[in-house]
């Protein structure tokens, strides 16, 4: 790309080296397009900032502490379209953790070969020198990439000691790129799993999110569990590996949860799909809910007389555990609330039976799910992992029927925006009262009638309002 060669010439003219490095180089060999471009240089941040200021339309230095300066430049692509090129340039560096640190200690390196030797994996230790376009691959990363293998430039023990987050990154690459760790990498991850505890929750969350949104999240999650990393970053997942007593039969909850996740991924809509119940993939909330919906089962498992096993109220317990874990991982409040709510609701459909729900119950199902209804549809369908094909067909048909009833009611009543037939202002005018808690109670009463009976119409709603009001202490007092 001419714009990158131009950047390389600017650094060369200033007497410095520049190379495209890491993910963009790897992805080019995989036929993947990288949105952002990473570079490395021998120039220190002050020099880099000056050069990028002259090259780009905008630049930033929020990563200066770690030797990174960023810039964006608008450029014309080969097809004539305008594209934004985002570049981040980092001074050759080494990152080392001490035993008690949660942040890397940054020191600058001396040359490209040394910088590449400190990269996480050989597939990310390839570079393209600019402006000469010479390819640098001192650790045979291209060979490993072709073999689908994750190796480290040096010993994995040294690599993971320098930055323990690299162990989670290995699991992320298993998901995103379907690369498998070499035996020595797997052994080091297992032996050093506890060291992940010195890494900040925010950095762990970022890697977990990228893993879950990858092409094969199951592979990444299995790697986290098998190496023991999950015991430190998502302990509720390995806890699902409940011991199955030979006299008390129940599903392997861990395997069930992974299957539900895969089925939920398969039910996501294509990216860009629009619609009231569309769930364009990859969708983090749906995938988290599918993975964690049963984490309340270990706490609620009870062995029943006659060999049965029960998990009463595991959805309620699970919702609380989900919220606690996602908060600990520093997920945003909207994500925490959405995943916890889906966990709480995931069993609601099983009261539907053969379609005996009233219209009121269907309305409540929709209003309780709110904007999560599309995800709840997919979570509920994914939660069927029975090998009994007759039972699976019956459950699918029942949910088909529920969705059809929802569509009919939505068409009849604009179900997504259910409101009482009278709003707060109309209630106050009708009763001759001012703003008060009584207005809120009246609103809720009319809303419940609306859910139970459907649209009442203003005349009937006024009559119901006065009937309710006559029984209220405020009316009696006046």
Short mmCIF file of N, CA and C in Angstrom, two decimals, residues 211-387:
data_model
loop_
_atom_site.label_atom_id
_atom_site.label_comp_id
_atom_site.label_asym_id
_atom_site.label_seq_id
_atom_site.Cartn_x
_atom_site.Cartn_y
_atom_site.Cartn_z
N UNK A 211 -12.16 -13.97 22.56
CA UNK A 211 -12.29 -15.44 22.44
C UNK A 211 -13.74 -15.81 22.13
N UNK A 212 -14.67 -15.24 22.90
CA UNK A 212 -16.09 -15.60 22.74
C UNK A 212 -16.63 -15.17 21.38
N UNK A 213 -16.09 -14.11 20.82
CA UNK A 213 -16.58 -13.61 19.54
C UNK A 213 -15.85 -14.23 18.35
N UNK A 214 -14.95 -15.17 18.61
CA UNK A 214 -14.19 -15.81 17.56
C UNK A 214 -14.99 -16.84 16.78
N UNK A 215 -14.32 -17.42 15.78
CA UNK A 215 -14.97 -18.41 14.92
C UNK A 215 -15.30 -19.70 15.65
N UNK A 216 -14.46 -20.08 16.62
CA UNK A 216 -14.61 -21.36 17.31
C UNK A 216 -14.42 -21.16 18.82
N UNK A 217 -15.35 -20.47 19.48
CA UNK A 217 -15.18 -20.20 20.91
C UNK A 217 -15.07 -21.46 21.76
N UNK A 218 -15.66 -22.56 21.31
CA UNK A 218 -15.60 -23.80 22.08
C UNK A 218 -14.16 -24.26 22.24
N UNK A 219 -13.37 -24.17 21.17
CA UNK A 219 -11.97 -24.59 21.23
C UNK A 219 -11.21 -23.74 22.23
N UNK A 220 -11.43 -22.44 22.23
CA UNK A 220 -10.75 -21.57 23.17
C UNK A 220 -11.15 -21.83 24.61
N UNK A 221 -12.44 -22.06 24.85
CA UNK A 221 -12.91 -22.32 26.21
C UNK A 221 -12.39 -23.66 26.73
N UNK A 222 -12.36 -24.67 25.89
CA UNK A 222 -11.82 -25.96 26.32
C UNK A 222 -10.36 -25.81 26.74
N UNK A 223 -9.63 -24.98 26.01
CA UNK A 223 -8.23 -24.77 26.34
C UNK A 223 -8.09 -24.07 27.69
N UNK A 224 -8.95 -23.11 27.96
CA UNK A 224 -8.92 -22.44 29.26
C UNK A 224 -9.19 -23.42 30.40
N UNK A 225 -10.16 -24.30 30.20
CA UNK A 225 -10.51 -25.26 31.25
C UNK A 225 -9.43 -26.32 31.41
N UNK A 226 -8.95 -26.86 30.30
CA UNK A 226 -7.98 -27.96 30.36
C UNK A 226 -6.63 -27.53 30.97
N UNK A 227 -6.25 -26.28 30.78
CA UNK A 227 -4.98 -25.80 31.33
C UNK A 227 -5.12 -25.29 32.76
N UNK A 228 -6.34 -25.12 33.24
CA UNK A 228 -6.55 -24.58 34.58
C UNK A 228 -6.69 -23.08 34.62
N UNK A 229 -6.56 -22.39 33.48
CA UNK A 229 -6.72 -20.94 33.46
C UNK A 229 -8.13 -20.52 33.84
N UNK A 230 -9.12 -21.28 33.39
CA UNK A 230 -10.51 -20.93 33.70
C UNK A 230 -10.78 -20.94 35.20
N UNK A 231 -10.07 -21.77 35.94
CA UNK A 231 -10.27 -21.83 37.39
C UNK A 231 -9.96 -20.49 38.05
N UNK A 232 -9.16 -19.66 37.36
CA UNK A 232 -8.78 -18.37 37.92
C UNK A 232 -9.55 -17.20 37.31
N UNK A 233 -9.96 -17.32 36.06
CA UNK A 233 -10.62 -16.19 35.40
C UNK A 233 -12.12 -16.38 35.22
N UNK A 234 -12.58 -17.61 35.18
CA UNK A 234 -14.01 -17.91 35.03
C UNK A 234 -14.31 -19.23 35.73
N UNK A 235 -14.15 -19.26 37.06
CA UNK A 235 -14.22 -20.53 37.80
C UNK A 235 -15.57 -21.22 37.71
N UNK A 236 -16.62 -20.47 37.40
CA UNK A 236 -17.94 -21.10 37.28
C UNK A 236 -18.01 -22.08 36.13
N UNK A 237 -17.14 -21.91 35.12
CA UNK A 237 -17.17 -22.82 33.97
C UNK A 237 -16.66 -24.21 34.32
N UNK A 238 -15.44 -24.39 34.84
CA UNK A 238 -15.02 -25.74 35.23
C UNK A 238 -15.87 -26.33 36.35
N UNK A 239 -16.51 -25.47 37.15
CA UNK A 239 -17.38 -25.98 38.22
C UNK A 239 -18.59 -26.72 37.67
N UNK A 240 -18.88 -26.52 36.37
CA UNK A 240 -20.01 -27.23 35.76
C UNK A 240 -19.69 -28.69 35.49
N UNK A 241 -18.42 -29.07 35.66
CA UNK A 241 -18.04 -30.47 35.46
C UNK A 241 -18.42 -31.28 36.70
N UNK A 242 -19.71 -31.41 36.90
CA UNK A 242 -20.22 -32.08 38.09
C UNK A 242 -19.95 -33.57 38.02
N UNK A 243 -19.53 -34.13 39.15
CA UNK A 243 -19.35 -35.58 39.23
C UNK A 243 -20.72 -36.24 39.09
N UNK A 244 -20.81 -37.20 38.21
CA UNK A 244 -22.08 -37.87 37.95
C UNK A 244 -22.11 -39.21 38.68
N UNK A 245 -22.89 -39.27 39.73
CA UNK A 245 -23.02 -40.50 40.51
C UNK A 245 -23.72 -41.56 39.66
N UNK A 246 -23.23 -42.80 39.73
CA UNK A 246 -23.80 -43.84 38.88
C UNK A 246 -25.27 -44.11 39.20
N UNK A 247 -25.71 -43.73 40.41
CA UNK A 247 -27.09 -43.99 40.80
C UNK A 247 -27.99 -42.77 40.57
N UNK A 248 -27.38 -41.62 40.27
CA UNK A 248 -28.16 -40.40 40.06
C UNK A 248 -27.76 -39.83 38.70
N UNK A 249 -28.62 -40.04 37.73
CA UNK A 249 -28.28 -39.69 36.37
C UNK A 249 -28.68 -38.24 36.05
N UNK A 250 -27.79 -37.49 35.43
CA UNK A 250 -28.12 -36.18 34.88
C UNK A 250 -27.08 -35.83 33.82
N UNK A 251 -27.41 -34.83 33.03
CA UNK A 251 -26.52 -34.44 31.94
C UNK A 251 -25.20 -33.90 32.48
N UNK A 252 -24.16 -34.04 31.70
CA UNK A 252 -22.89 -33.37 31.98
C UNK A 252 -23.14 -31.88 31.68
N UNK A 253 -23.24 -31.08 32.74
CA UNK A 253 -23.64 -29.69 32.58
C UNK A 253 -22.59 -28.90 31.80
N UNK A 254 -21.32 -29.22 31.97
CA UNK A 254 -20.25 -28.54 31.25
C UNK A 254 -20.39 -28.78 29.74
N UNK A 255 -20.49 -30.03 29.34
CA UNK A 255 -20.63 -30.34 27.92
C UNK A 255 -21.94 -29.77 27.36
N UNK A 256 -22.99 -29.85 28.17
CA UNK A 256 -24.27 -29.27 27.75
C UNK A 256 -24.12 -27.78 27.47
N UNK A 257 -23.42 -27.05 28.35
CA UNK A 257 -23.26 -25.61 28.19
C UNK A 257 -22.47 -25.26 26.94
N UNK A 258 -21.44 -26.04 26.65
CA UNK A 258 -20.67 -25.80 25.42
C UNK A 258 -21.52 -26.07 24.18
N UNK A 259 -22.36 -27.10 24.27
CA UNK A 259 -23.24 -27.41 23.14
C UNK A 259 -24.26 -26.29 22.93
N UNK A 260 -24.82 -25.78 24.04
CA UNK A 260 -25.77 -24.67 23.94
C UNK A 260 -25.10 -23.47 23.30
N UNK A 261 -23.86 -23.17 23.70
CA UNK A 261 -23.14 -22.05 23.11
C UNK A 261 -22.99 -22.24 21.61
N UNK A 262 -22.57 -23.42 21.17
CA UNK A 262 -22.38 -23.66 19.75
C UNK A 262 -23.70 -23.52 18.99
N UNK A 263 -24.78 -24.03 19.57
CA UNK A 263 -26.08 -23.94 18.91
C UNK A 263 -26.56 -22.49 18.85
N UNK A 264 -26.24 -21.71 19.89
CA UNK A 264 -26.61 -20.29 19.87
C UNK A 264 -25.83 -19.56 18.78
N UNK A 265 -24.54 -19.87 18.65
CA UNK A 265 -23.73 -19.27 17.58
C UNK A 265 -24.34 -19.59 16.22
N UNK A 266 -24.78 -20.82 16.05
CA UNK A 266 -25.36 -21.24 14.77
C UNK A 266 -26.68 -20.53 14.47
N UNK A 267 -27.36 -20.04 15.51
CA UNK A 267 -28.65 -19.37 15.32
C UNK A 267 -28.53 -17.87 15.15
N UNK A 268 -27.32 -17.32 15.30
CA UNK A 268 -27.15 -15.89 15.08
C UNK A 268 -27.45 -15.53 13.64
N UNK A 269 -27.96 -14.32 13.44
CA UNK A 269 -28.24 -13.84 12.09
C UNK A 269 -26.96 -13.34 11.43
N UNK A 270 -26.95 -13.28 10.11
CA UNK A 270 -25.78 -12.71 9.42
C UNK A 270 -25.55 -11.27 9.86
N UNK A 271 -24.29 -10.87 9.86
CA UNK A 271 -23.93 -9.51 10.25
C UNK A 271 -24.70 -8.51 9.40
N UNK A 272 -25.27 -7.50 10.05
CA UNK A 272 -26.00 -6.47 9.33
C UNK A 272 -27.50 -6.73 9.24
N UNK A 273 -27.97 -7.89 9.70
CA UNK A 273 -29.40 -8.20 9.67
C UNK A 273 -30.16 -7.22 10.57
N UNK A 274 -31.28 -6.74 10.09
CA UNK A 274 -32.09 -5.81 10.87
C UNK A 274 -33.46 -6.42 11.13
N UNK A 275 -34.14 -5.92 12.16
CA UNK A 275 -35.46 -6.43 12.50
C UNK A 275 -35.64 -6.41 14.00
N UNK A 276 -36.88 -6.43 14.46
CA UNK A 276 -37.18 -6.28 15.87
C UNK A 276 -36.59 -7.42 16.71
N UNK A 277 -36.49 -8.61 16.14
CA UNK A 277 -35.95 -9.74 16.89
C UNK A 277 -34.65 -10.27 16.29
N UNK A 278 -34.03 -9.51 15.43
CA UNK A 278 -32.77 -9.95 14.80
C UNK A 278 -31.64 -9.94 15.82
N UNK A 279 -30.73 -10.90 15.69
CA UNK A 279 -29.53 -10.95 16.54
C UNK A 279 -28.33 -11.17 15.60
N UNK A 280 -27.80 -10.09 15.03
CA UNK A 280 -26.65 -10.24 14.13
C UNK A 280 -25.43 -10.73 14.91
N UNK A 281 -24.73 -11.69 14.32
CA UNK A 281 -23.56 -12.23 14.99
C UNK A 281 -22.28 -11.55 14.56
N UNK A 282 -21.23 -11.70 15.35
CA UNK A 282 -21.21 -12.39 16.64
C UNK A 282 -21.79 -11.50 17.74
N UNK A 283 -22.60 -12.07 18.62
CA UNK A 283 -23.30 -11.31 19.65
C UNK A 283 -22.80 -11.72 21.03
N UNK A 284 -22.12 -10.81 21.71
CA UNK A 284 -21.50 -11.13 23.00
C UNK A 284 -22.51 -11.51 24.06
N UNK A 285 -23.61 -10.77 24.15
CA UNK A 285 -24.61 -11.03 25.19
C UNK A 285 -25.20 -12.42 25.03
N UNK A 286 -25.59 -12.79 23.81
CA UNK A 286 -26.15 -14.12 23.58
C UNK A 286 -25.13 -15.20 23.91
N UNK A 287 -23.88 -15.02 23.50
CA UNK A 287 -22.87 -16.05 23.72
C UNK A 287 -22.54 -16.19 25.21
N UNK A 288 -22.46 -15.08 25.94
CA UNK A 288 -22.24 -15.18 27.38
C UNK A 288 -23.40 -15.88 28.07
N UNK A 289 -24.62 -15.53 27.68
CA UNK A 289 -25.79 -16.14 28.29
C UNK A 289 -25.86 -17.64 28.00
N UNK A 290 -25.54 -18.02 26.77
CA UNK A 290 -25.55 -19.44 26.42
C UNK A 290 -24.52 -20.21 27.23
N UNK A 291 -23.34 -19.62 27.41
CA UNK A 291 -22.28 -20.30 28.15
C UNK A 291 -22.60 -20.40 29.64
N UNK A 292 -23.20 -19.35 30.20
CA UNK A 292 -23.33 -19.25 31.67
C UNK A 292 -24.73 -19.52 32.19
N UNK A 293 -25.68 -19.85 31.34
CA UNK A 293 -27.08 -19.93 31.79
C UNK A 293 -27.31 -20.96 32.88
N UNK A 294 -26.47 -21.97 32.97
CA UNK A 294 -26.67 -23.03 33.97
C UNK A 294 -25.67 -22.98 35.13
N UNK A 295 -24.98 -21.85 35.34
CA UNK A 295 -23.95 -21.84 36.38
C UNK A 295 -24.53 -21.91 37.79
N UNK A 296 -25.85 -21.79 37.90
CA UNK A 296 -26.48 -21.97 39.21
C UNK A 296 -26.69 -23.43 39.58
N UNK A 297 -26.45 -24.34 38.65
CA UNK A 297 -26.74 -25.75 38.94
C UNK A 297 -25.85 -26.37 40.02
N UNK A 298 -24.54 -26.13 40.03
CA UNK A 298 -23.74 -26.74 41.11
C UNK A 298 -24.24 -26.36 42.50
N UNK A 299 -24.69 -25.11 42.67
CA UNK A 299 -25.15 -24.65 43.99
C UNK A 299 -26.52 -25.22 44.37
N UNK A 300 -27.30 -25.62 43.38
CA UNK A 300 -28.69 -26.03 43.66
C UNK A 300 -28.92 -27.53 43.46
N UNK A 301 -27.89 -28.28 43.16
CA UNK A 301 -28.07 -29.71 42.89
C UNK A 301 -28.52 -30.45 44.15
N UNK A 302 -29.57 -31.23 44.01
CA UNK A 302 -30.07 -32.06 45.11
C UNK A 302 -30.35 -33.46 44.58
N UNK A 303 -29.91 -34.47 45.34
CA UNK A 303 -30.21 -35.86 44.99
C UNK A 303 -31.55 -36.24 45.59
N UNK A 304 -32.46 -36.68 44.72
CA UNK A 304 -33.81 -37.01 45.16
C UNK A 304 -33.95 -38.51 45.38
N UNK A 305 -34.94 -38.86 46.18
CA UNK A 305 -35.24 -40.27 46.40
C UNK A 305 -35.64 -40.91 45.07
N UNK A 306 -35.16 -42.13 44.88
CA UNK A 306 -35.47 -42.83 43.65
C UNK A 306 -34.45 -42.60 42.55
N UNK A 307 -33.38 -41.84 42.84
CA UNK A 307 -32.30 -41.71 41.88
C UNK A 307 -32.34 -40.46 41.02
N UNK A 308 -33.31 -39.59 41.25
CA UNK A 308 -33.39 -38.37 40.46
C UNK A 308 -32.47 -37.27 41.00
N UNK A 309 -32.26 -36.26 40.18
CA UNK A 309 -31.47 -35.10 40.57
C UNK A 309 -32.26 -33.85 40.22
N UNK A 310 -32.29 -32.88 41.14
CA UNK A 310 -33.01 -31.64 40.88
C UNK A 310 -32.08 -30.44 40.98
N UNK A 311 -32.47 -29.37 40.30
CA UNK A 311 -31.71 -28.11 40.35
C UNK A 311 -32.71 -26.97 40.53
N UNK A 312 -33.54 -27.06 41.56
CA UNK A 312 -34.62 -26.09 41.73
C UNK A 312 -34.08 -24.66 41.86
N UNK A 313 -34.70 -23.75 41.10
CA UNK A 313 -34.39 -22.32 41.13
C UNK A 313 -32.96 -22.01 40.69
N UNK A 314 -32.37 -22.90 39.90
CA UNK A 314 -30.99 -22.62 39.48
C UNK A 314 -30.92 -21.40 38.57
N UNK A 315 -32.02 -21.06 37.92
CA UNK A 315 -31.99 -19.87 37.06
C UNK A 315 -31.89 -18.59 37.88
N UNK A 316 -32.53 -18.57 39.06
CA UNK A 316 -32.47 -17.40 39.93
C UNK A 316 -31.08 -17.28 40.56
N UNK A 317 -30.59 -18.39 41.07
CA UNK A 317 -29.24 -18.41 41.66
C UNK A 317 -28.21 -18.08 40.58
N UNK A 318 -28.39 -18.66 39.40
CA UNK A 318 -27.46 -18.44 38.30
C UNK A 318 -27.40 -16.98 37.88
N UNK A 319 -28.55 -16.30 37.85
CA UNK A 319 -28.56 -14.88 37.46
C UNK A 319 -27.71 -14.05 38.41
N UNK A 320 -27.77 -14.35 39.69
CA UNK A 320 -26.95 -13.62 40.66
C UNK A 320 -25.47 -13.93 40.48
N UNK A 321 -25.15 -15.20 40.22
CA UNK A 321 -23.75 -15.57 40.01
C UNK A 321 -23.20 -14.94 38.73
N UNK A 322 -24.02 -14.89 37.69
CA UNK A 322 -23.61 -14.26 36.43
C UNK A 322 -23.27 -12.79 36.66
N UNK A 323 -24.16 -12.08 37.36
CA UNK A 323 -23.92 -10.66 37.62
C UNK A 323 -22.64 -10.46 38.42
N UNK A 324 -22.43 -11.31 39.42
CA UNK A 324 -21.24 -11.17 40.25
C UNK A 324 -19.95 -11.41 39.45
N UNK A 325 -19.94 -12.45 38.62
CA UNK A 325 -18.74 -12.76 37.84
C UNK A 325 -18.45 -11.70 36.78
N UNK A 326 -19.49 -11.27 36.06
CA UNK A 326 -19.27 -10.29 35.00
C UNK A 326 -18.86 -8.94 35.56
N UNK A 327 -19.37 -8.59 36.72
CA UNK A 327 -18.91 -7.35 37.38
C UNK A 327 -17.44 -7.47 37.77
N UNK A 328 -17.06 -8.65 38.28
CA UNK A 328 -15.66 -8.86 38.67
C UNK A 328 -14.73 -8.74 37.46
N UNK A 329 -15.25 -9.10 36.28
CA UNK A 329 -14.47 -9.00 35.04
C UNK A 329 -14.57 -7.61 34.41
N UNK A 330 -15.25 -6.70 35.09
CA UNK A 330 -15.38 -5.31 34.67
C UNK A 330 -16.15 -5.14 33.35
N UNK A 331 -17.16 -6.01 33.14
CA UNK A 331 -18.05 -5.78 32.01
C UNK A 331 -18.95 -4.59 32.31
N UNK A 332 -19.42 -3.91 31.29
CA UNK A 332 -20.27 -2.75 31.49
C UNK A 332 -21.63 -3.17 32.04
N UNK A 333 -22.32 -2.24 32.65
CA UNK A 333 -23.57 -2.54 33.34
C UNK A 333 -24.64 -3.09 32.40
N UNK A 334 -24.71 -2.57 31.18
CA UNK A 334 -25.74 -3.06 30.25
C UNK A 334 -25.52 -4.54 29.93
N UNK A 335 -24.27 -4.92 29.71
CA UNK A 335 -23.97 -6.32 29.42
C UNK A 335 -24.28 -7.20 30.62
N UNK A 336 -23.89 -6.76 31.81
CA UNK A 336 -24.14 -7.53 33.03
C UNK A 336 -25.64 -7.76 33.21
N UNK A 337 -26.41 -6.69 33.10
CA UNK A 337 -27.86 -6.81 33.31
C UNK A 337 -28.51 -7.70 32.25
N UNK A 338 -28.08 -7.56 31.01
CA UNK A 338 -28.69 -8.34 29.93
C UNK A 338 -28.41 -9.83 30.09
N UNK A 339 -27.17 -10.19 30.38
CA UNK A 339 -26.83 -11.62 30.52
C UNK A 339 -27.50 -12.21 31.75
N UNK A 340 -27.53 -11.46 32.84
CA UNK A 340 -28.19 -11.96 34.05
C UNK A 340 -29.69 -12.14 33.80
N UNK A 341 -30.31 -11.21 33.09
CA UNK A 341 -31.74 -11.32 32.82
C UNK A 341 -32.05 -12.53 31.93
N UNK A 342 -31.25 -12.75 30.92
CA UNK A 342 -31.46 -13.93 30.07
C UNK A 342 -31.29 -15.21 30.88
N UNK A 343 -30.32 -15.23 31.78
CA UNK A 343 -30.13 -16.41 32.64
C UNK A 343 -31.38 -16.65 33.49
N UNK A 344 -31.93 -15.58 34.03
CA UNK A 344 -33.12 -15.69 34.87
C UNK A 344 -34.33 -16.18 34.08
N UNK A 345 -34.41 -15.80 32.81
CA UNK A 345 -35.59 -16.11 31.99
C UNK A 345 -35.48 -17.40 31.20
N UNK A 346 -34.31 -18.05 31.21
CA UNK A 346 -34.10 -19.12 30.22
C UNK A 346 -34.99 -20.33 30.41
N UNK A 347 -35.59 -20.50 31.58
CA UNK A 347 -36.50 -21.63 31.79
C UNK A 347 -37.97 -21.26 31.62
N UNK A 348 -38.26 -19.97 31.42
CA UNK A 348 -39.65 -19.53 31.40
C UNK A 348 -40.49 -20.28 30.37
N UNK A 349 -39.91 -20.56 29.21
CA UNK A 349 -40.67 -21.22 28.15
C UNK A 349 -41.16 -22.60 28.57
N UNK A 350 -40.45 -23.26 29.46
CA UNK A 350 -40.80 -24.65 29.78
C UNK A 350 -42.13 -24.77 30.52
N UNK A 351 -42.72 -23.62 30.89
CA UNK A 351 -44.08 -23.66 31.41
C UNK A 351 -45.13 -23.56 30.32
N UNK A 352 -44.67 -23.44 29.06
CA UNK A 352 -45.60 -23.27 27.95
C UNK A 352 -46.34 -24.56 27.61
N UNK A 353 -45.64 -25.68 27.83
CA UNK A 353 -46.27 -26.98 27.59
C UNK A 353 -46.76 -27.13 26.18
N UNK A 354 -48.04 -27.48 26.02
CA UNK A 354 -48.62 -27.69 24.70
C UNK A 354 -49.38 -26.46 24.21
N UNK A 355 -48.95 -25.30 24.68
CA UNK A 355 -49.56 -24.07 24.18
C UNK A 355 -50.75 -23.61 24.99
N UNK A 356 -50.83 -24.02 26.27
CA UNK A 356 -51.98 -23.65 27.07
C UNK A 356 -51.86 -22.26 27.69
N UNK A 357 -50.78 -21.55 27.41
CA UNK A 357 -50.63 -20.19 27.94
C UNK A 357 -51.77 -19.31 27.43
N UNK A 358 -52.26 -18.44 28.31
CA UNK A 358 -53.24 -17.44 27.90
C UNK A 358 -52.51 -16.33 27.12
N UNK A 359 -53.29 -15.50 26.44
CA UNK A 359 -52.69 -14.34 25.78
C UNK A 359 -51.97 -13.46 26.79
N UNK A 360 -52.51 -13.39 28.01
CA UNK A 360 -51.88 -12.60 29.06
C UNK A 360 -50.49 -13.13 29.37
N UNK A 361 -50.35 -14.45 29.45
CA UNK A 361 -49.04 -15.05 29.74
C UNK A 361 -48.05 -14.78 28.61
N UNK A 362 -48.52 -14.82 27.38
CA UNK A 362 -47.65 -14.53 26.24
C UNK A 362 -47.19 -13.08 26.29
N UNK A 363 -48.14 -12.17 26.62
CA UNK A 363 -47.75 -10.77 26.74
C UNK A 363 -46.68 -10.58 27.81
N UNK A 364 -46.84 -11.26 28.93
CA UNK A 364 -45.86 -11.13 30.01
C UNK A 364 -44.49 -11.67 29.59
N UNK A 365 -44.49 -12.75 28.84
CA UNK A 365 -43.24 -13.31 28.34
C UNK A 365 -42.49 -12.28 27.51
N UNK A 366 -43.23 -11.58 26.64
CA UNK A 366 -42.62 -10.59 25.77
C UNK A 366 -42.17 -9.37 26.56
N UNK A 367 -43.02 -8.87 27.45
CA UNK A 367 -42.66 -7.66 28.19
C UNK A 367 -41.54 -7.94 29.18
N UNK A 368 -41.50 -9.13 29.76
CA UNK A 368 -40.40 -9.47 30.68
C UNK A 368 -39.08 -9.55 29.94
N UNK A 369 -39.11 -10.05 28.71
CA UNK A 369 -37.88 -10.13 27.91
C UNK A 369 -37.49 -8.76 27.36
N UNK A 370 -38.47 -7.94 27.04
CA UNK A 370 -38.19 -6.60 26.52
C UNK A 370 -37.32 -6.68 25.27
N UNK A 371 -36.27 -5.85 25.20
CA UNK A 371 -35.42 -5.83 24.00
C UNK A 371 -34.55 -7.09 23.86
N UNK A 372 -34.59 -7.98 24.85
CA UNK A 372 -33.81 -9.22 24.80
C UNK A 372 -34.59 -10.37 24.17
N UNK A 373 -35.79 -10.10 23.66
CA UNK A 373 -36.64 -11.19 23.19
C UNK A 373 -35.97 -12.01 22.08
N UNK A 374 -35.33 -11.37 21.12
CA UNK A 374 -34.67 -12.10 20.05
C UNK A 374 -33.60 -13.03 20.59
N UNK A 375 -32.83 -12.54 21.55
CA UNK A 375 -31.80 -13.38 22.16
C UNK A 375 -32.43 -14.49 22.99
N UNK A 376 -33.53 -14.19 23.69
CA UNK A 376 -34.19 -15.22 24.49
C UNK A 376 -34.72 -16.33 23.60
N UNK A 377 -35.27 -15.97 22.45
CA UNK A 377 -35.71 -16.99 21.49
C UNK A 377 -34.55 -17.95 21.17
N UNK A 378 -33.41 -17.40 20.85
CA UNK A 378 -32.27 -18.23 20.43
C UNK A 378 -31.67 -19.01 21.60
N UNK A 379 -31.62 -18.40 22.77
CA UNK A 379 -31.12 -19.11 23.95
C UNK A 379 -32.02 -20.28 24.29
N UNK A 380 -33.32 -20.07 24.27
CA UNK A 380 -34.25 -21.14 24.62
C UNK A 380 -34.17 -22.29 23.63
N UNK A 381 -34.10 -21.97 22.35
CA UNK A 381 -33.98 -23.04 21.34
C UNK A 381 -32.65 -23.77 21.49
N UNK A 382 -31.59 -23.03 21.78
CA UNK A 382 -30.26 -23.64 21.91
C UNK A 382 -30.17 -24.54 23.13
N UNK A 383 -30.99 -24.27 24.13
CA UNK A 383 -30.93 -25.01 25.39
C UNK A 383 -31.45 -26.44 25.26
N UNK A 384 -32.00 -26.77 24.12
CA UNK A 384 -32.46 -28.14 23.88
C UNK A 384 -31.31 -28.96 23.29
N UNK A 385 -30.73 -29.81 24.13
CA UNK A 385 -29.60 -30.64 23.67
C UNK A 385 -29.91 -32.13 23.82
N UNK A 386 -31.18 -32.46 23.98
CA UNK A 386 -31.56 -33.86 24.16
C UNK A 386 -31.24 -34.68 22.91
N UNK A 387 -30.85 -35.93 23.12
CA UNK A 387 -30.63 -36.86 22.00
C UNK A 387 -31.92 -37.54 21.57
#
